[in-house]
Amino acid sequence: MDDTILHFDNLTLGYDRHPAVHHLDYAIGAGSLVAVVGPNGAGKSTLLKGIVGRLAPLGGEIRLTGITVSEIAYLPQQVNIDRSFPISVFDMVAMGLWRKTGAFGQFGPDGDRKVGEALDIVGLGGFEKRPIDTLSGGQMQRSLFARLLLQDARLILLDEPFTAIDSATVRDLKGLIHRWHGERRTVVAVLHDLDQVRTDFPETLLLARELIAAGPTENVLSPVNLDQARRLTEAFDDGAAICGR
Amino acid sequence: MGRPYVGDEQQGFIPSGGECVMYDAILAPFVEFGFMRRALVGCLALSLGATPIGVFLTLRRMSLTGDAIAHAILPGAALGYLVAGLSLGAMTLGGVIAGVVVAILSGLVARTTVAREDSSLAAFYLISLAIGVVIVSMRGSNVDLLHILFGTVLALNDAAIFLVAGIATVTLFGLAVIYRPLVMECFDPGFLRSVSPLSPVAHYSFLVLAVLNLVGGFHALGTLMAVGIMILPAAAARFWTHDITPLLVIGVLVAFLSGFVGLLLSYHTSLPSGPAIILTAGAFYLFSLGFGSNGVVITHLRSRRHLEA
């Protein structure tokens, strides 16, 4: 691993003083392809929210090297998007060019071409004028990946990108993730399917609020580690004492 | 609309039978009476300003927020009334201040306590409504109370028309400026926040525009009806299109038509003008709900006849 792009330094993130990520120390190298895994409630999504600055740390810090927060591309879980909104696939994907156009910048033929190319890459060529409320779950996820493509980001965060998505779409989108990896972009993805992680992600972060293990995927996803993760996440103790660490 | 030229010049000014009825019913009230023309201009301005705001309110599932802010304006306008009587300036200023304060307060309460935004808004507006009615009845008559609750679109003076038209102008410019971030804020606020710091700018500018338009609508239609010209045309338009740009255009057209038809209805049947306009908008809504291209009837018929795979 050469230079790091993302550094967690004794990081604690949480809601209402309850830590969801507890005293995390880790560094993610530029250009790496990292899976974040762990049981429900392990703090995986919380960690991504912390990285994009939507949640301020309760303790410790997150350091970005060489990029700013607004240069991160972040795909939250799909449930947060209003899928009945009256907007076309083209307009939604074009939002990915925000950093170039901003609130007033001209959106010319160059933008049209880029949106068209991104849609072609995710297999949705010709879908430009479709209203998004007519898309299937898989097609929606493809268009969101097209928007990510246009963001042209060096750090890409994906929160459960393949949950409830058909296998053909998963295959195509994984291809896209590998393409990003080949372009030396850093990709951090929250995932549930451990087989997927083993085949496609060289590096893994196993969380159960505390960091259980991190590093090469094969070592991290050992039965001992997975069992420990399962046992650690269960409690949410309202009477918990103040953490002394 | 031109009338046919019949025979020689003299007859040209006399409409033929059927046209005469149409003329009497539709154009004569506006040609003959200045107050009807003023009311129509007021409705046009309201349609251009308030309805686009209403479209965004419905898209953000904030229709009830609009309602709540409309009520919240009342005590401010009532205080203005208490100080200066039925004065346009005092009531406008009071209304804007009260509306902005309640919009921001309820947002704060929702963000910093366990209460959700809708319940805190409801709490604030119920209190505001009660305070407002108390203040007006402390000094004024029932006529004044009716004026404040239901407006007087037929008695708009020059100053009121300039105010409503000015608000429409500010709104259209304002929406043009915040259009992109506002659309993103409605559709995918998380994405907007991840790429730009403009999310709160879009949100609060939009709230201010909403308050301004409700105050404008308040002068014409009263606190209880002002929100109708925002929400009903916007809700009706949603049954005709899948895209936001036509949605805005259709909304404005429906609102203006409602104003036009509602004023005529009020003129011919002596109904109060504000409720007549809102009722017309309501009729457009119900018609669209049934027969719009995304409406109940058409969707139902279409779903039985499936397309080829």
XYZ file of C-alpha atoms in Angstrom:
554
model
C 0.000 0.000 0.000
C 1.378 3.390 -0.898
C -0.063 6.730 0.281
C -3.258 6.726 2.319
C -6.331 8.682 1.221
C -8.490 8.071 4.271
C -7.377 7.838 7.869
C -9.496 6.952 10.926
C -7.846 8.111 14.102
C -9.373 6.755 17.332
C -12.718 7.501 15.656
C -16.002 7.243 17.551
C -19.261 7.959 15.703
C -22.742 7.590 17.098
C -26.207 8.839 17.729
C -27.318 10.461 20.957
C -24.027 9.541 22.682
C -24.405 5.826 21.886
C -21.403 4.831 19.825
C -22.106 3.021 16.550
C -18.427 3.021 15.593
C -16.153 2.785 18.607
C -12.474 3.845 18.773
C -11.641 2.914 15.199
C -8.038 3.190 14.008
C -7.374 2.350 10.382
C -5.951 3.764 7.185
C -7.234 3.144 3.679
C -4.690 3.413 0.886
C -5.310 5.408 -2.264
C -6.519 3.128 -5.037
C -7.648 0.304 -2.780
C -10.876 -1.647 -3.089
C -12.304 -2.150 0.389
C -15.386 -3.982 1.626
C -16.936 -2.965 4.948
C -18.784 -5.908 6.501
C -20.386 -6.751 9.817
C -23.761 -7.647 11.350
C -26.743 -5.275 11.306
C -26.135 -2.366 13.635
C -22.374 -2.768 13.367
C -21.850 0.854 12.314
C -21.089 0.281 8.626
C -23.458 2.900 7.190
C -22.587 5.186 10.092
C -18.954 5.018 9.089
C -19.779 6.139 5.522
C -21.942 8.980 6.862
C -19.028 10.043 9.019
C -16.652 10.052 6.054
C -18.891 12.364 3.993
C -19.344 14.624 7.007
C -23.034 14.001 7.546
C -22.307 12.912 11.098
C -19.762 14.668 13.296
C -17.471 12.349 15.297
C -18.221 11.959 19.006
C -14.487 11.462 19.417
C -11.323 11.104 17.370
C -11.169 12.198 13.755
C -11.385 11.291 10.084
C -8.568 12.650 7.941
C -8.775 12.932 4.166
C -5.495 13.245 2.316
C -5.348 14.923 -1.074
C -9.110 15.384 -1.499
C -11.910 17.387 0.082
C -15.264 16.099 1.307
C -17.091 17.561 -1.694
C -14.919 15.462 -4.022
C -16.218 12.193 -2.568
C -18.896 10.319 -4.505
C -21.350 8.719 -2.092
C -24.184 6.343 -2.899
C -26.468 5.978 0.127
C -29.001 3.188 0.504
C -31.694 3.509 -2.141
C -34.503 4.024 0.354
C -33.435 7.646 0.818
C -34.388 8.676 -2.721
C -37.887 9.850 -3.677
C -38.587 7.462 -6.522
C -41.958 8.965 -7.367
C -40.359 12.337 -8.164
C -41.296 13.587 -11.651
C -37.863 13.663 -13.250
C -36.300 11.917 -16.256
C -33.363 9.517 -16.148
C -31.349 12.089 -18.105
C -31.907 14.849 -15.550
C -31.118 12.589 -12.641
C -27.866 11.315 -14.156
C -26.904 14.853 -15.205
C -26.793 15.804 -11.506
C -23.493 13.910 -11.464
C -21.967 16.835 -13.368
C -22.782 19.239 -10.513
C -19.137 19.941 -9.732
C -18.629 21.205 -13.284
C -21.933 23.009 -13.806
C -22.947 24.083 -10.295
C -26.184 25.957 -9.780
C -25.854 28.169 -12.865
C -23.238 26.681 -15.190
C -24.268 26.058 -18.751
C -25.236 22.522 -19.629
C -24.235 22.181 -23.264
C -23.864 19.427 -25.872
C -20.779 18.231 -24.019
C -22.926 17.456 -20.976
C -25.509 15.706 -23.179
C -22.771 13.529 -24.630
C -21.309 12.638 -21.228
C -24.706 11.651 -19.816
C -25.360 9.522 -22.921
C -21.994 7.774 -22.572
C -22.508 7.081 -18.869
C -25.924 5.561 -19.606
C -24.390 3.403 -22.346
C -21.730 2.146 -19.937
C -24.303 1.035 -17.341
C -26.425 -0.593 -20.055
C -29.226 1.990 -20.107
C -28.543 3.585 -23.502
C -31.781 5.086 -24.850
C -33.355 5.481 -21.399
C -32.716 9.245 -21.310
C -36.339 10.361 -21.460
C -37.812 7.685 -19.216
C -39.407 9.059 -16.015
C -37.625 7.474 -13.063
C -40.851 6.176 -11.547
C -41.013 3.656 -14.400
C -37.601 2.116 -13.635
C -37.147 -1.239 -11.960
C -34.944 -1.482 -8.883
C -32.043 -2.744 -10.980
C -32.448 -0.028 -13.603
C -32.604 2.609 -10.880
C -29.355 1.339 -9.399
C -27.766 1.353 -12.866
C -28.733 4.988 -13.358
C -27.371 5.880 -9.928
C -24.084 4.273 -10.951
C -24.184 6.338 -14.144
C -24.473 9.433 -11.967
C -21.514 8.221 -9.873
C -19.508 7.767 -13.084
C -20.093 11.406 -14.038
C -18.945 12.565 -10.613
C -15.493 11.387 -11.655
C -14.471 11.035 -7.997
C -11.231 9.633 -6.610
C -12.984 8.257 -3.533
C -16.268 6.384 -4.043
C -18.418 5.199 -1.120
C -21.198 2.678 -1.757
C -23.745 1.738 0.919
C -25.173 -1.720 0.208
C -25.164 -1.186 -3.561
C -26.346 -4.728 -4.374
C -29.130 -5.252 -1.839
C -32.340 -6.421 -3.552
C -30.791 -6.089 -7.017
C -31.022 -8.759 -9.737
C -27.917 -10.836 -10.490
C -27.319 -9.502 -14.024
C -27.251 -5.940 -12.704
C -24.972 -6.957 -9.843
C -22.578 -8.521 -12.338
C -22.499 -5.407 -14.539
C -22.110 -3.014 -11.627
C -19.324 -5.102 -10.119
C -17.626 -4.801 -13.502
C -17.893 -1.052 -13.106
C -16.375 -1.190 -9.615
C -13.433 -3.175 -10.988
C -13.053 -0.613 -13.739
C -12.829 2.133 -11.107
C -10.291 0.041 -9.213
C -8.256 -0.285 -12.438
C -8.327 3.509 -12.768
C -6.716 3.780 -9.313
C -9.844 5.213 -7.728
C -10.506 4.232 -4.111
C -13.755 2.331 -3.576
C -15.227 1.593 -0.140
C -18.415 -0.510 -0.196
C -20.690 -1.713 2.590
C -21.741 -5.269 1.708
C -23.640 -8.183 3.218
C -22.838 -11.021 0.825
C -19.564 -12.478 2.112
C -19.072 -14.664 -0.980
C -19.175 -11.504 -3.082
C -16.632 -9.894 -0.783
C -14.308 -12.914 -1.028
C -14.376 -12.970 -4.837
C -14.312 -9.269 -5.623
C -12.782 -7.283 -2.774
C -9.112 -7.736 -1.899
C -9.330 -5.772 1.374
C -11.970 -5.939 4.122
C -12.895 -4.051 7.252
C -14.903 -6.191 9.691
C -16.884 -4.010 12.088
C -19.054 -4.795 15.069
C -19.036 -1.279 16.457
C -15.452 -2.054 17.421
C -13.015 -3.011 14.698
C -12.778 -6.814 14.759
C -10.236 -7.209 11.991
C -9.026 -5.469 8.874
C -6.654 -6.251 6.034
C -6.562 -8.895 3.276
C -10.061 -10.345 2.901
C -9.131 -14.023 3.430
C -7.555 -13.327 6.806
C -10.312 -11.017 7.979
C -13.270 -13.260 7.140
C -12.130 -16.160 9.317
C -14.779 -18.105 11.273
C -13.314 -16.879 14.575
C -13.547 -13.223 13.556
C -17.074 -13.571 12.159
C -18.267 -15.274 15.305
C -16.776 -12.552 17.480
C -18.458 -9.869 15.372
C -21.835 -11.510 15.801
C -21.547 -11.580 19.582
C -20.316 -8.001 19.960
C -23.111 -6.095 18.222
C -26.116 -7.288 20.111
C -26.282 -5.023 23.156
C -27.716 -1.492 23.174
C -27.490 -0.636 26.832
C -29.336 2.507 27.915
C -27.637 2.354 31.294
C -24.163 2.034 29.770
C -21.456 3.790 31.698
C -19.436 6.569 30.105
C -16.615 5.109 28.052
C -13.312 5.500 29.869
C -11.047 4.962 26.855
C -61.411 36.781 -28.971
C -62.737 38.612 -32.020
C -66.374 38.647 -32.874
C -67.411 37.970 -36.470
C -67.807 40.962 -38.706
C -71.428 40.973 -39.730
C -72.534 43.059 -42.710
C -71.800 46.747 -42.647
C -69.792 48.645 -40.090
C -72.713 49.424 -37.814
C -73.611 45.785 -37.338
C -70.013 44.897 -36.714
C -70.342 46.098 -33.134
C -73.435 44.097 -32.414
C -72.712 40.475 -31.653
C -75.011 37.856 -33.146
C -77.339 35.883 -30.858
C -75.235 32.951 -29.492
C -72.076 35.012 -29.281
C -73.938 37.623 -27.301
C -74.693 35.197 -24.507
C -71.062 34.064 -24.502
C -69.895 37.641 -24.433
C -72.232 38.556 -21.586
C -71.261 35.497 -19.621
C -67.513 35.527 -20.111
C -66.129 38.858 -21.251
C -68.624 41.523 -20.249
C -67.952 41.335 -16.498
C -64.252 42.048 -17.121
C -64.877 44.661 -19.815
C -67.438 46.544 -17.774
C -66.087 46.420 -14.253
C -62.692 47.643 -13.123
C -62.795 45.584 -9.931
C -63.192 42.391 -11.993
C -60.161 43.308 -14.124
C -58.112 44.026 -11.013
C -59.177 40.738 -9.488
C -58.166 38.948 -12.695
C -54.751 40.621 -12.697
C -54.374 39.643 -9.042
C -55.229 36.040 -9.914
C -52.719 36.018 -12.772
C -49.968 37.278 -10.460
C -50.904 34.749 -7.773
C -50.902 31.932 -10.327
C -47.444 32.863 -11.576
C -45.928 33.146 -8.113
C -47.818 30.942 -5.707
C -48.487 27.921 -7.902
C -44.830 27.075 -8.724
C -44.200 27.282 -4.971
C -47.144 24.933 -4.478
C -45.669 22.497 -7.011
C -42.472 22.279 -4.971
C -44.434 22.036 -1.709
C -46.350 19.019 -3.026
C -43.188 17.437 -4.430
C -41.530 17.773 -1.041
C -44.615 16.342 0.640
C -44.950 19.654 2.430
C -48.532 20.517 1.429
C -49.521 20.629 5.073
C -46.518 22.805 5.855
C -47.964 25.344 3.422
C -51.249 25.162 5.262
C -49.527 25.608 8.596
C -47.501 28.629 7.454
C -50.666 30.195 6.012
C -52.291 30.009 9.423
C -49.144 31.190 11.126
C -49.324 34.439 9.149
C -52.577 35.343 10.836
C -51.368 36.657 14.225
C -48.691 38.786 12.511
C -51.205 40.269 10.124
C -53.603 40.707 13.041
C -50.990 42.614 15.031
C -50.435 44.846 12.002
C -54.188 45.327 11.911
C -54.299 46.150 15.611
C -51.649 48.830 15.141
C -52.764 50.339 11.854
C -56.192 48.968 10.938
C -56.745 47.391 7.506
C -53.394 48.724 6.286
C -51.642 46.828 3.526
C -48.114 47.601 4.681
C -48.569 46.830 8.371
C -50.440 43.591 7.753
C -47.915 42.454 5.142
C -44.950 43.143 7.363
C -46.581 41.442 10.347
C -47.573 38.446 8.231
C -44.118 37.958 6.708
C -42.400 38.182 10.091
C -44.824 35.774 11.764
C -44.666 33.332 8.839
C -40.875 33.232 8.734
C -40.611 32.923 12.525
C -43.010 29.974 12.652
C -41.423 28.232 9.649
C -37.973 28.492 11.192
C -39.097 27.693 14.751
C -40.917 24.543 13.731
C -37.909 23.454 11.691
C -35.680 24.013 14.717
C -38.013 22.164 17.063
C -38.121 19.231 14.653
C -34.329 19.135 14.346
C -33.489 19.506 18.022
C -36.254 17.560 19.798
C -37.994 14.235 19.341
C -40.989 15.951 17.693
C -41.402 15.535 13.951
C -41.733 18.580 11.735
C -45.431 18.006 10.963
C -46.474 17.780 14.605
C -44.459 20.846 15.632
C -45.898 22.795 12.688
C -49.406 21.755 13.653
C -48.784 22.871 17.221
C -47.460 26.263 16.135
C -50.169 26.967 13.633
C -53.023 26.045 15.951
C -51.623 28.444 18.525
C -51.128 31.123 15.850
C -54.644 30.777 14.505
C -56.141 31.158 17.964
C -53.963 34.174 18.786
C -54.798 35.761 15.453
C -58.561 35.447 15.857
C -58.336 36.757 19.427
C -56.340 39.810 18.342
C -58.698 40.675 15.484
C -61.804 40.297 17.633
C -60.232 42.497 20.336
C -60.528 45.482 18.086
C -62.353 44.714 14.883
C -65.772 43.689 13.750
C -66.888 40.376 12.317
C -66.611 41.948 8.887
C -62.912 42.566 9.457
C -62.459 39.016 10.685
C -64.157 37.684 7.559
C -61.939 39.915 5.438
C -58.817 38.499 7.065
C -59.939 34.893 6.977
C -61.365 34.870 3.460
C -59.773 37.832 1.686
C -61.192 40.346 -0.724
C -60.030 39.598 -4.212
C -62.772 41.887 -5.565
C -61.466 44.853 -3.569
C -57.785 44.765 -4.519
C -56.486 48.325 -4.763
C -53.467 49.454 -6.758
C -51.088 48.980 -3.854
C -52.298 45.427 -3.244
C -51.981 44.552 -6.921
C -48.451 45.933 -7.040
C -47.626 43.941 -3.919
C -48.958 40.667 -5.316
C -47.306 41.288 -8.698
C -44.041 42.241 -6.985
C -44.113 39.029 -4.972
C -44.737 37.029 -8.158
C -41.744 38.706 -9.813
C -39.470 38.061 -6.848
C -40.672 34.460 -6.732
C -39.987 33.752 -10.390
C -36.500 35.268 -10.165
C -35.847 33.532 -6.862
C -36.930 30.150 -8.182
C -34.766 30.634 -11.277
C -31.765 31.239 -9.018
C -32.301 28.258 -6.688
C -33.937 25.963 -9.263
C -31.236 23.296 -9.616
C -30.414 22.921 -5.930
C -34.111 23.044 -5.054
C -34.989 20.220 -7.455
C -32.119 18.184 -6.031
C -33.157 19.038 -2.465
C -36.641 17.691 -3.230
C -35.562 14.589 -5.097
C -32.375 13.465 -3.414
C -31.361 15.768 -0.550
C -28.588 13.407 0.501
C -26.936 13.747 -2.881
C -27.164 17.535 -2.843
C -25.577 17.639 0.601
C -22.760 15.383 -0.566
C -21.818 17.610 -3.520
C -22.666 21.114 -2.357
C -23.224 23.299 0.691
C -26.294 24.864 -0.946
C -28.864 22.556 0.634
C -29.822 24.880 3.532
C -29.702 27.884 1.172
C -32.203 26.220 -1.138
C -34.388 25.090 1.756
C -34.628 28.407 3.583
C -34.900 30.582 0.454
C -37.741 28.355 -0.598
C -39.469 28.750 2.777
C -39.127 32.536 2.561
C -40.640 32.526 -0.939
C -43.471 30.341 0.358
C -44.167 32.801 3.180
C -44.098 35.796 0.793
C -46.579 34.122 -1.529
C -48.875 33.129 1.282
C -48.884 36.739 2.460
C -49.679 37.876 -1.093
C -52.392 35.241 -1.340
C -53.664 36.311 2.059
C -54.551 39.791 0.791
C -56.534 38.369 -2.107
C -57.945 35.139 -0.748
C -57.508 35.339 3.017
C -55.497 33.072 5.314
C -57.839 30.127 4.956
C -57.960 30.129 1.156
C -54.474 31.388 0.179
C -52.934 27.964 0.397
C -55.613 26.581 -1.937
C -54.337 28.433 -4.994
C -50.889 26.989 -4.238
C -51.698 23.373 -3.614
C -54.815 22.486 -5.631
C -53.495 23.427 -9.115
C -50.145 21.786 -8.292
C -51.851 18.610 -7.129
C -54.084 18.631 -10.226
C -51.114 19.071 -12.574
C -49.412 15.987 -11.143
C -52.081 13.837 -12.819
C -51.082 15.061 -16.277
C -47.308 14.711 -16.501
C -44.233 12.793 -15.387
C -41.794 15.686 -15.636
C -41.251 18.705 -13.455
C -41.080 21.396 -16.175
C -44.522 20.698 -17.690
C -45.743 20.220 -14.130
C -44.912 23.853 -13.352
C -46.505 25.118 -16.588
C -49.692 23.088 -16.199
C -49.949 24.151 -12.562
C -49.810 27.842 -13.479
C -52.382 27.368 -16.268
C -54.784 25.523 -13.977
C -54.385 28.210 -11.319
C -55.086 31.037 -13.753
C -58.064 29.229 -15.262
C -59.381 28.640 -11.742
C -59.074 32.352 -11.043
C -60.813 33.273 -14.296
C -63.657 30.761 -13.981
C -63.960 31.313 -10.227
C -64.352 35.074 -10.655
C -67.080 34.561 -13.266
C -68.808 32.055 -11.026
C -68.690 34.531 -8.184
C -69.950 37.348 -10.439
C -72.899 35.426 -11.823
C -73.986 33.587 -8.697
C -72.980 36.116 -6.003
C -70.795 33.534 -4.276
C -67.906 34.962 -2.236
C -65.023 35.291 -4.694
C -62.204 33.584 -2.746
C -64.084 30.374 -2.052
C -65.462 30.409 -5.633
C -61.901 30.446 -7.012
C -60.737 27.697 -4.680
C -63.839 25.625 -5.446
C -63.066 25.914 -9.154
C -59.497 24.810 -8.499
C -60.974 21.946 -6.483
C -63.137 20.970 -9.447
C -60.050 20.973 -11.699
C -58.316 18.772 -9.145
C -61.159 16.260 -8.977
C -61.426 16.178 -12.761
C -57.664 15.582 -13.097
C -57.762 12.947 -10.373
C -60.316 11.074 -12.466
C -59.452 11.847 -16.052
C -55.839 13.068 -16.116
C -53.353 10.955 -18.069
C -52.110 9.566 -14.738
C -55.583 9.753 -13.203
C -57.719 6.980 -11.772
C -59.951 6.297 -14.785
C -57.287 6.350 -17.486
C -54.817 4.317 -15.442
C -57.547 1.798 -14.731
C -58.545 1.462 -18.398
C -54.935 1.295 -19.497
C -53.951 -1.391 -17.034
C -56.500 -3.781 -18.518
C -55.023 -3.449 -21.992
C -51.409 -4.403 -21.625
C -48.720 -3.686 -24.169
C -46.719 -6.186 -26.146
C -43.687 -7.406 -24.228
